[in-house]
Coordinates of C-alpha atoms in Angstrom, one line a residue:
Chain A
X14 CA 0.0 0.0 0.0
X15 CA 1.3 3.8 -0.4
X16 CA 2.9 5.4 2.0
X17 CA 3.9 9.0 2.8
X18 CA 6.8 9.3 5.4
X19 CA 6.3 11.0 8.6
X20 CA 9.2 12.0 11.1
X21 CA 9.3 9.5 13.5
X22 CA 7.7 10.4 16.6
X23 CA 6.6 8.0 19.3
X24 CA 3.9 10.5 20.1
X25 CA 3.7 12.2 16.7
X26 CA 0.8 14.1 18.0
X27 CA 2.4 16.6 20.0
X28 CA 4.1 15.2 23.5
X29 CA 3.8 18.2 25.7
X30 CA 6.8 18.4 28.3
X31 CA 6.3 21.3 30.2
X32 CA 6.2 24.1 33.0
X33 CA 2.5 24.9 33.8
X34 CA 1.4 26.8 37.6
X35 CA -1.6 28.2 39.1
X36 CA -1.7 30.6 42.6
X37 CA -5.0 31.6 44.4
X38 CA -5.2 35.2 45.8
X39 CA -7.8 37.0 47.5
X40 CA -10.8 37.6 44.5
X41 CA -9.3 35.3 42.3
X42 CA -6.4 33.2 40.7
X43 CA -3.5 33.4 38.6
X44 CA -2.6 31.1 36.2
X45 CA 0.6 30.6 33.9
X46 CA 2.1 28.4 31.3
X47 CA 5.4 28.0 29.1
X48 CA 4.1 27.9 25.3
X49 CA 6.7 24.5 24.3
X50 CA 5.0 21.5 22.3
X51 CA 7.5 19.4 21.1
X52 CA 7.4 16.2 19.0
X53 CA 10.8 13.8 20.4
X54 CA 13.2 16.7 20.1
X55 CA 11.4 18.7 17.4
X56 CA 9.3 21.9 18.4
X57 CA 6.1 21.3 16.8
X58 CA 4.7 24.9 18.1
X59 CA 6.6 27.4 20.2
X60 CA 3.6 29.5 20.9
X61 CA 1.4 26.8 22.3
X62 CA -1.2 28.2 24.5
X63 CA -1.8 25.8 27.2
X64 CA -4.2 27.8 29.2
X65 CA -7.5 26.5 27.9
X66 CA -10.7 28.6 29.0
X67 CA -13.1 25.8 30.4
X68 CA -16.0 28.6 30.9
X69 CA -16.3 32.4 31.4
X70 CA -14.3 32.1 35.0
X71 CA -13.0 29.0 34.7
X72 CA -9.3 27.3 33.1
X73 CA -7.4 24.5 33.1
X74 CA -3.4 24.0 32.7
X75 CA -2.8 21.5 30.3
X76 CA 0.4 19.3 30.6
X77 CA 1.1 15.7 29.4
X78 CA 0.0 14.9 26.0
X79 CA -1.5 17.2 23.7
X80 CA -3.9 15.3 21.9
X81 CA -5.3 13.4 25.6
X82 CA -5.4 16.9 27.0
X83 CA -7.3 18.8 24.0
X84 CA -9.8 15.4 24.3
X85 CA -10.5 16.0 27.8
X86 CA -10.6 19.9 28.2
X87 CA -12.8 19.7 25.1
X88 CA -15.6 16.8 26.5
X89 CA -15.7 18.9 29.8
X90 CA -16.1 22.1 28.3
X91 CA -19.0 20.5 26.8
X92 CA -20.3 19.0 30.0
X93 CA -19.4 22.3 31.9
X94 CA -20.8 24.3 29.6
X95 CA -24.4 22.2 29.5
X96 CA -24.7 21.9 33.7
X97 CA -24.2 25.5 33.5
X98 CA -27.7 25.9 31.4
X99 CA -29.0 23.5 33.2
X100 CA -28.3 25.1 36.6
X101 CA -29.2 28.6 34.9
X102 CA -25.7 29.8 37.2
X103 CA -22.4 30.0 36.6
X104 CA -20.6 26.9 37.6
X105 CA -18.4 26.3 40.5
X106 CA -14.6 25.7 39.9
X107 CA -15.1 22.3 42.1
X108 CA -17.4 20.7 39.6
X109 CA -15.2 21.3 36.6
X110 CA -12.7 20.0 38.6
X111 CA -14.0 16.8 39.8
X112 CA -15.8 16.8 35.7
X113 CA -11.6 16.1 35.2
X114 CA -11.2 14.4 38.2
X115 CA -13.8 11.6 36.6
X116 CA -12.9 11.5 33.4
X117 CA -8.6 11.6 34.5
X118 CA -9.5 8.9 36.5
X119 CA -11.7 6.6 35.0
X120 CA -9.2 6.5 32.3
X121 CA -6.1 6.7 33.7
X122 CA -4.8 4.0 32.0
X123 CA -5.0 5.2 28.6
X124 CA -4.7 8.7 29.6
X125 CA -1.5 11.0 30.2
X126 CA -3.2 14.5 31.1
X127 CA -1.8 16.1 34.6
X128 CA -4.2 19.2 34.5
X129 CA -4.5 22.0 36.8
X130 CA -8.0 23.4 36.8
X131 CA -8.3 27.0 38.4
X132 CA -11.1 30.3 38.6
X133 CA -13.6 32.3 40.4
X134 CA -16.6 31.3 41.7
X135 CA -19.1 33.2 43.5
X136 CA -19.0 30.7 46.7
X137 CA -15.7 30.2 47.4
X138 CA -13.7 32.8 45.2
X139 CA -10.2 32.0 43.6
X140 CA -9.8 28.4 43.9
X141 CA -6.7 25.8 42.1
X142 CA -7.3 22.6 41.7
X143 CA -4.6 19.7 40.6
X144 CA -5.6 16.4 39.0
X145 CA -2.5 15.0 38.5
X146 CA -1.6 12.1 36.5
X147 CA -4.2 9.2 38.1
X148 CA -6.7 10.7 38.2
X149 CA -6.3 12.4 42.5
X150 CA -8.1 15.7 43.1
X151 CA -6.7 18.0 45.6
X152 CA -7.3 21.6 46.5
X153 CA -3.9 23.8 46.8
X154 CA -3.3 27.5 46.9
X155 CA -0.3 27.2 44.6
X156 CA 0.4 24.1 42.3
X157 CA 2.8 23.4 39.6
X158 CA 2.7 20.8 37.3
X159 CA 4.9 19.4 34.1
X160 CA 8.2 18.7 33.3
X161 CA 10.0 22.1 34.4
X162 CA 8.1 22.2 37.8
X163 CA 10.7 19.7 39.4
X164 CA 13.1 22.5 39.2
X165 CA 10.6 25.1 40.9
X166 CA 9.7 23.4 44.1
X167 CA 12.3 24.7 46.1
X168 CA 11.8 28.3 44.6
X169 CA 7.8 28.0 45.4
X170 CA 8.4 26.6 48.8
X171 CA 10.4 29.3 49.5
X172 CA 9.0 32.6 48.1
X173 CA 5.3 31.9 48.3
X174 CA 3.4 33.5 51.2
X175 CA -0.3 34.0 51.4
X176 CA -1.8 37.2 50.8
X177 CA 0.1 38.3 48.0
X178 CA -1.9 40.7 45.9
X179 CA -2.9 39.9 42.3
X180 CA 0.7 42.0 40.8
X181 CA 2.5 39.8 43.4
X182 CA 1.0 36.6 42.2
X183 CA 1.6 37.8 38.7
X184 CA 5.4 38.3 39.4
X185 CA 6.0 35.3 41.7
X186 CA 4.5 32.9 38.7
X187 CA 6.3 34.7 36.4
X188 CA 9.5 34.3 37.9
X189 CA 9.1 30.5 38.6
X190 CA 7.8 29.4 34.8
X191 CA 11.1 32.1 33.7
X192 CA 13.3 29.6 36.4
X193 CA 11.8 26.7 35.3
X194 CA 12.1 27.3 31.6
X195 CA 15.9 28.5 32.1
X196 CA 16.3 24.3 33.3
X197 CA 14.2 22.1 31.6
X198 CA 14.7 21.7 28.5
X199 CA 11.5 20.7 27.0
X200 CA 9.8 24.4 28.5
X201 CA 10.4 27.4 26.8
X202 CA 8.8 30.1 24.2
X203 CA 6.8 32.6 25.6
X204 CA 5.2 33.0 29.1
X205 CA 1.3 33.3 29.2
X206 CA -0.4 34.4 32.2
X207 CA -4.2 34.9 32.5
X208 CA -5.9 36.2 35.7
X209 CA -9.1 35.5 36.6
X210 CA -11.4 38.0 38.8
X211 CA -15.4 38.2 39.4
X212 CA -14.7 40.9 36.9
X213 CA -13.1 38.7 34.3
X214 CA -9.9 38.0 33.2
X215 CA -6.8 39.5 32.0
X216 CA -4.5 37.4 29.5
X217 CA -1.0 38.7 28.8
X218 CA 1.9 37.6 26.9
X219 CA 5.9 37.7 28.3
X220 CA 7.8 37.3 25.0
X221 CA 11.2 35.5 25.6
X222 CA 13.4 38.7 25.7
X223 CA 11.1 40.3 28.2
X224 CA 11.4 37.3 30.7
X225 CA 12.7 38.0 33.9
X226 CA 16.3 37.5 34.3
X227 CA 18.2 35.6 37.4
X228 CA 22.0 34.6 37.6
X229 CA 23.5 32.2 34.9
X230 CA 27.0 30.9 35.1
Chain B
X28 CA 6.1 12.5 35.2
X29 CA 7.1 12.6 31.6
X30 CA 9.3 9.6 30.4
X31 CA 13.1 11.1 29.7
X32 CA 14.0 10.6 25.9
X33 CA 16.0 7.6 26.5
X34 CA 13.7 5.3 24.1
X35 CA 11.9 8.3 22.1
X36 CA 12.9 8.0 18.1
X37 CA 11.7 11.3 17.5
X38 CA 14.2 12.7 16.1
X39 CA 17.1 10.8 13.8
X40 CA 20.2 13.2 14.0
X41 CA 21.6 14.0 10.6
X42 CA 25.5 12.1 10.7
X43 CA 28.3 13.6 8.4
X44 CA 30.6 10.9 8.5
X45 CA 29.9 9.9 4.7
X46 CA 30.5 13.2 3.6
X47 CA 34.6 13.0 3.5
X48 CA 34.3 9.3 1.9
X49 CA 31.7 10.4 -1.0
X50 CA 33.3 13.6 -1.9
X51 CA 36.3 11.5 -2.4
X52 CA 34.4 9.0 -4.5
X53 CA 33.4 11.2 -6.2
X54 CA 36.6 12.9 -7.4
X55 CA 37.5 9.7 -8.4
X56 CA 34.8 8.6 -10.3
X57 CA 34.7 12.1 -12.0
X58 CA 37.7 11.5 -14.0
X59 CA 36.1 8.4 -15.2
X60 CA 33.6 10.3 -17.2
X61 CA 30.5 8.7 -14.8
X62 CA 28.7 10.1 -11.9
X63 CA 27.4 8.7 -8.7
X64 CA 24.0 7.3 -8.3
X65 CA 21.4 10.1 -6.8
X66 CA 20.1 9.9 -3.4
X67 CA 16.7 7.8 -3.9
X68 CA 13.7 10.0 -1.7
X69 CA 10.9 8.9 0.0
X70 CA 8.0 11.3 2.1
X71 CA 6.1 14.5 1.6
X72 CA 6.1 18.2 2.5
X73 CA 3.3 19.7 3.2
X74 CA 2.7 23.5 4.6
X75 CA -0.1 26.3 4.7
X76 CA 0.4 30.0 5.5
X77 CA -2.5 32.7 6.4
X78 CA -1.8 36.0 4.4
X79 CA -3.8 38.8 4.1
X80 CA -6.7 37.6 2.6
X81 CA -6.7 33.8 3.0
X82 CA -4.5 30.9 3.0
X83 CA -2.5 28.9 0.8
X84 CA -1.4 25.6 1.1
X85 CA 1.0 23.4 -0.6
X86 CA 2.6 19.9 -0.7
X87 CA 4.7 18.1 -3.2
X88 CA 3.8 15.2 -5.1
X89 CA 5.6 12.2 -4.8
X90 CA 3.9 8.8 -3.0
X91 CA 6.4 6.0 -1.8
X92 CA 5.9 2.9 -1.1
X93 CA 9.1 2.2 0.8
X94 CA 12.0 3.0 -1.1
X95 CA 10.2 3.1 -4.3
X96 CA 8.5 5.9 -6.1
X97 CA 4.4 4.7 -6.2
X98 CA 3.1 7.8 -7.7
X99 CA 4.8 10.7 -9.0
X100 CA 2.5 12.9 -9.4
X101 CA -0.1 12.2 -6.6
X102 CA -2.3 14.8 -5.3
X103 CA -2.0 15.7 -1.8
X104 CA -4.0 18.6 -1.3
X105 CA -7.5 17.1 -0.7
X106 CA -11.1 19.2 -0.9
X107 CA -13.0 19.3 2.0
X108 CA -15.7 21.9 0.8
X109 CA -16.0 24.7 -1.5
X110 CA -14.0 27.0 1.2
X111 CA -11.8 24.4 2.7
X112 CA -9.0 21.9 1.6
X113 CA -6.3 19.8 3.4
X114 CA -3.4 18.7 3.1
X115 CA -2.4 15.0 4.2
X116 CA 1.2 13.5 5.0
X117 CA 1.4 10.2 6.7
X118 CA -0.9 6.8 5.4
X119 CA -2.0 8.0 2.1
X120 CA -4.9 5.9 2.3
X121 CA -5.5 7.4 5.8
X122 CA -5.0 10.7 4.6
X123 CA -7.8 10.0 1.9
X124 CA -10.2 8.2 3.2
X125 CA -10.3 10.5 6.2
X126 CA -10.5 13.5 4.2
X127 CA -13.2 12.0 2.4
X128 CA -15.4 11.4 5.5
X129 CA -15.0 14.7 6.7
X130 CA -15.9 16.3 3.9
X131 CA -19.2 14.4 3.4
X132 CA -20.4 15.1 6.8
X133 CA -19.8 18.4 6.5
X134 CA -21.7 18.9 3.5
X135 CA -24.5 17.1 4.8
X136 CA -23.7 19.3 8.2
X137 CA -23.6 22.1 5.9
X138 CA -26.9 21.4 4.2
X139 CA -28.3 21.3 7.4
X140 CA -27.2 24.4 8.5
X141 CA -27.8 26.3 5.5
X142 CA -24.7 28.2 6.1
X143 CA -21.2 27.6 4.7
X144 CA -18.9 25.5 6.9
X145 CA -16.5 26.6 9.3
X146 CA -12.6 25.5 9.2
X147 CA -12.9 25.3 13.2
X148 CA -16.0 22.6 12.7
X149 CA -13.5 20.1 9.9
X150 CA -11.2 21.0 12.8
X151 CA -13.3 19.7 15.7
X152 CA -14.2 16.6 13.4
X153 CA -10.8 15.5 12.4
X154 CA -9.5 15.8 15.8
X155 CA -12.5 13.8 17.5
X156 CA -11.9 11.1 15.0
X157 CA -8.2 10.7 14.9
X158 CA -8.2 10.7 19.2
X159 CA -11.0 8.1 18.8
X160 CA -8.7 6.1 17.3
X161 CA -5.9 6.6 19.4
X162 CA -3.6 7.2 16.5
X163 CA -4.0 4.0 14.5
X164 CA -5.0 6.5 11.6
X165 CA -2.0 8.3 10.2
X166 CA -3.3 11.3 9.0
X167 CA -1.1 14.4 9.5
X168 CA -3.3 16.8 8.3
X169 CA -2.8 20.5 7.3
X170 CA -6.3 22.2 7.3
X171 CA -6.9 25.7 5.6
X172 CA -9.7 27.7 4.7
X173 CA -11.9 30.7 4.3
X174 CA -14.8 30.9 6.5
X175 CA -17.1 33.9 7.3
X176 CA -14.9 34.2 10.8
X177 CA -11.5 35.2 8.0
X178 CA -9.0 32.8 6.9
X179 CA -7.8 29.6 9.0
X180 CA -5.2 27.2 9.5
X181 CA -4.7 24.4 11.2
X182 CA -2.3 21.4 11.8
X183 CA -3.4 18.1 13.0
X184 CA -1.5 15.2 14.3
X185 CA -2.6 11.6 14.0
X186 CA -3.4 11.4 17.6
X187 CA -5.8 13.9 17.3
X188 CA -4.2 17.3 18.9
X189 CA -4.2 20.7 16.9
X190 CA -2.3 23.6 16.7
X191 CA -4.1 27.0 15.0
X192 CA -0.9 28.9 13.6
X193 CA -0.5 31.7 11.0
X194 CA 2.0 29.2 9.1
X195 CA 2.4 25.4 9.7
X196 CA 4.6 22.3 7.8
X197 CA 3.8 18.9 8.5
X198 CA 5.9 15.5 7.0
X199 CA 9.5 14.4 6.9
X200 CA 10.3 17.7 4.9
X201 CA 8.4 19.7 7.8
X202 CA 11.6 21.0 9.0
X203 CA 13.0 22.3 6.1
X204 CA 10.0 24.1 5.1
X205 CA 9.7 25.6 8.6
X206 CA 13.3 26.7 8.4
X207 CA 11.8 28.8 5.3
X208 CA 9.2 29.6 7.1
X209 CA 11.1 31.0 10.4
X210 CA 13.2 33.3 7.9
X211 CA 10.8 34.9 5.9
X212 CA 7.5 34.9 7.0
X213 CA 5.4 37.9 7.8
X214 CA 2.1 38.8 8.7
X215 CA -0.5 40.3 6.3
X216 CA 1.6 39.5 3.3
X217 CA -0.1 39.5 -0.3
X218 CA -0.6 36.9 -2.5
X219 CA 2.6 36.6 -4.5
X220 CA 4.6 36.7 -1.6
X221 CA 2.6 34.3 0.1
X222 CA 2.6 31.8 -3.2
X223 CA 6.3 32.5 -3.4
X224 CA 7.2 31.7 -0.1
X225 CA 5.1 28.4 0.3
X226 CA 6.8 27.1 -3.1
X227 CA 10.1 28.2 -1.5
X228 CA 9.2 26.0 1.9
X229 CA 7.8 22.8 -0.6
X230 CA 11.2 23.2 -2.5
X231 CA 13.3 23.3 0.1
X232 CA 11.3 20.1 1.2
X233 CA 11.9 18.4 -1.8
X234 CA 15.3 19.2 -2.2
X235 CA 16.8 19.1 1.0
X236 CA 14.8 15.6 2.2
X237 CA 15.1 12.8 1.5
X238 CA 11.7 12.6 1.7
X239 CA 10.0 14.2 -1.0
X240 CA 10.0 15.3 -4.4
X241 CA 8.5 16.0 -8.1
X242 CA 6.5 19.2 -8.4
X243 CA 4.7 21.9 -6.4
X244 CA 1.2 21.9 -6.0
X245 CA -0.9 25.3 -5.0
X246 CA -3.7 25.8 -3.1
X247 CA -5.0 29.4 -2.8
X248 CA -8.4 29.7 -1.0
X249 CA -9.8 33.4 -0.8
X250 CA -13.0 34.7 0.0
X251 CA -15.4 33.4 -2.6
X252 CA -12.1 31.7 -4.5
X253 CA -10.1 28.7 -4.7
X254 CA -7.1 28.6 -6.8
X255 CA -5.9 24.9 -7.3
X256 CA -2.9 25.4 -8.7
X257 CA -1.7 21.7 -10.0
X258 CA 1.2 22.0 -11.2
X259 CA 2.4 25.2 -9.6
X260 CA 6.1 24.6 -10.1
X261 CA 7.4 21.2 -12.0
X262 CA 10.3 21.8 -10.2
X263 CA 11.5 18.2 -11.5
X264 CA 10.6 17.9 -14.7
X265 CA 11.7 14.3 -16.4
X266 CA 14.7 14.5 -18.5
X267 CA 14.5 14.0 -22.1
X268 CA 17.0 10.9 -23.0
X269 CA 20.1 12.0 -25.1
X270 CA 21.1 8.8 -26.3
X271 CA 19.3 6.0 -28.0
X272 CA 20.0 2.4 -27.4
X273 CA 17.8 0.8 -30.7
X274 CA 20.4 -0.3 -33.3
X275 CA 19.1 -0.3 -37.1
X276 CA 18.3 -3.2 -38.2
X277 CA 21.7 -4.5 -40.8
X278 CA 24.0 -3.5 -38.5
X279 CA 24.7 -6.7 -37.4
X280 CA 25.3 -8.5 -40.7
X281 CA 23.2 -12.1 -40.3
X282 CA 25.7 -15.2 -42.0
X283 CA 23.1 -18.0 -41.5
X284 CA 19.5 -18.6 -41.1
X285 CA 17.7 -21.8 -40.2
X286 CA 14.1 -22.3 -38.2
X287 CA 13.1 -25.3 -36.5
X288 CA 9.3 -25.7 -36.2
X289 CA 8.6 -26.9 -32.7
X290 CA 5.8 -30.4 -32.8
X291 CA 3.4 -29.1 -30.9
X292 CA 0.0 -31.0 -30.5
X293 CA -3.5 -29.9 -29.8
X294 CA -4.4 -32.7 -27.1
X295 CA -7.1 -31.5 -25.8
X296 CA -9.8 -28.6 -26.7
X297 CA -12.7 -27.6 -25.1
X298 CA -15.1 -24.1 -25.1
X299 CA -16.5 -22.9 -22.2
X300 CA -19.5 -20.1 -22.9
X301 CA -20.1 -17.0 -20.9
X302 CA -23.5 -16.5 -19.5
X303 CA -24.0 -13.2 -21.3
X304 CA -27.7 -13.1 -21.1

């Protein structure tokens, strides 16, 4: 039979390794990812935007593999997006999360999404929410997730304090996905950061020679 | 989380070590009077870019079936409807038959609608379809179009993810053609620039991979007009042969004839009809 060749790729569809974080403040969240897809050690796009609105108030992070991760953010938008009519209210940032929770879960096997869902919601304000790969749910007020957040820990550990203000949280995330980029090598691009308020959200670009700069041997 | 890239073969690096040895060669076989064998290719490039008012898209035209040329002028750049083609690397019967789905539910989608399609609804349909089949399909598809929301393009990958870029490449030449791409695209270019520089990224596909080849095909769609441009550039057109192996006949002078009849005989004969009625 015919036959076109393709570069090789284990995961031809778009393996994402990368650096994605999410920070509650007071009123509402910040979110951020690096904009890397690559396919083995080819970049397949360099201005990936992982931050996938879910509904009006609501993201998610997407790490892990493209395709699984466009799959699910896709069937949850949909079942978000019909509860929402149903319940004639804007939904709460807990049921989207547990929507991924479910789904992470049930397939966890044949999935490999580690997503951070975060937003505002009228009961409980800025809320993150990590569903790592497995499929666990857990509330945190800062979380990290991909490749590049190994090298962050330490850095988040040490300079997050609660309280910050929304600049503060915008700073502190950009500084860790600009760290974290700088060290793994399958983050990098451009940062996007998106806050998310009662009064909406606010999505902003850091190109890469705008990033924040630390010491380099 | 995410496995290290110890058994990953995305990516074969390119080795120079022949280089020294087949320059040599060569030389050598130079003064002869004979010249090496080419490079026998195998693959496809295929790329879109958004300008300022629509898209183009183009592929080569060469189909392989392993290290032999199948087809060499196959058509890669598929219709999907009046406003919207697609461009398929990987399986060519993948690429086709997938195409061809998509395209008749959207017309049927589009009948019930009553409105022209949308590039982001093929979009939504390949993806679903591809992820449903975790893969198994492999259709690398470069989807471009015109719909009443502007011009689109889109690259999808056979597990079903998609990227929505002003300029994509997809195939074993992808990386070529990107590396034209990365140098001289812009936004809001016009036409001939935009035609120019997706020939340049095919070409340099074609010549520079060992992966594709023959000519250029075209695809401009506008708003309200589709260009298929087949051939846009025979950029290797076959050669015309210089020398002629037939001898005339006398040229070898014949001394001696004699024929033998060979005993042949009919053993056994029988006629079968065909039911023609």
């Amino acid at each position: 039979s015919c036959d076109f060749y393709v570069s090789p790729a284990r995961r031809s569809s778009g393996f994402r390794a990368t650096t994605i974080m999410a920070v509650e403040f007071d009123g509402g969240v910040v979110i951020g990812a690096d904009s890397r897809t690559t396919t083995g050690a080819y970049i397949a796009n360099r201005v990936t935007d992982k931050l996938t609105p879910i509904h009006d108030r609501i993201f998610c992070c997407r790490s892990g593999s493209a395709a699984d991760t466009q799959a699910i953010a896709d069937a949850v938008s949909y079942q978000l997006g019909f509860h929402s009519i149903e319940l004639d209210e804007p939904p709460l940032v807990q049921t989207a999360a547990n929507l991924f929770k479910q789904m992470c879960y049930r397939y966890r096997e044949e999935l490999m999404a580690g997503i951070i869902v975060a937003g505002w919601d009228k009961r409980r304000g800025g809320q993150v929410y990590t569903v790592p790969m497995g499929g666990m749910l857990v509330r945190q007020p800062v979380s990290v997730g991909g490749s590049g957040s190994s090298y962050i820990y330490g850095f988040i550990d040490s300079k997050y304090k609660s309280g910050m203000t929304k600049e503060e949280c915008l700073r502190f995330t950009a500084d860790a996905l600009a760290l974290a980029m700088e060290r793994d090598g399958s983050s990098g691009g451009v940062v996007r950061l998106a806050a998310i308020t009662e009064s909406g959200l606010e999505r902003s670009v850091i190109l890469g020679n705008q990033l924040p700069t630390f010491f380099s041997a | 989380n995410n496995e290290n890239d110890d058994d990953h073969d995305g990516f074969q690096p390119v080795l120079f070590v022949s280089l020294c040895r087949n320059t040599l060669l060569e030389a050598n076989v130079a003064k002869l009077g004979c010249s090496l064998p080419p490079a026998r290719k195998t693959g496809t490039t295929i790329c879109g870019v958004v300008y300022k008012d629509g898209v183009v898209l183009g592929a080569d035209t060469r189909a392989t079936e392993g290290m032999v040329v199948a087809d060499k002028n196959c058509s890669k750049i598929h219709y999907i409807s009046p406003n919207i083609y697609c461009c398929g690397a990987g399986t060519a019967a993948d690429t086709e038959m997938t195409t061809q789905l998509i395209s008749s539910n959207l017309e049927l989608h589009s009948l019930s609608t009553n409105r022209l399609p949308r590039v982001a609804t093929a979009n939504r349909m390949l993806k679903q379809m591809l992820f449903r089949y975790q893969g198994y399909i492999g259709a690398a598809l470069v989807l471009g179009g015109v719909d009443c929301n502007g011009p689109h393009l889109y690259s999808i990958y056979p597990h079903g993810s998609t990227d929505k870029l002003p300029y994509v490449t997809m195939g074993s030449g992808s990386l070529a053609a990107m590396a034209v791409f990365e140098d001289r695209f812009k936004p809001n270019m016009e036409e001939e620039e935009a035609k120019q520089l997706v020939r340049d990224a095919i070409a340099a596909g074609i010549f520079n991979d060992l992966g594709s080849g023959s000519n250029i095909d075209l695809c401009v769609i506008t708003k309200g007009k589709v260009d298929y441009l087949r051939p846009h550039d025979e950029a290797n057109k076959k050669g015309v042969r210089t020398g002629d192996y037939k001898y005339k006949h006398g040229t070898t002078g014949v001394l001696t004839k004699q024929v033998t009849t060979l005993q042949l005989e009919v053993m056994d004969e029988s006629v079968q009809t065909m039911d023609t009625s």
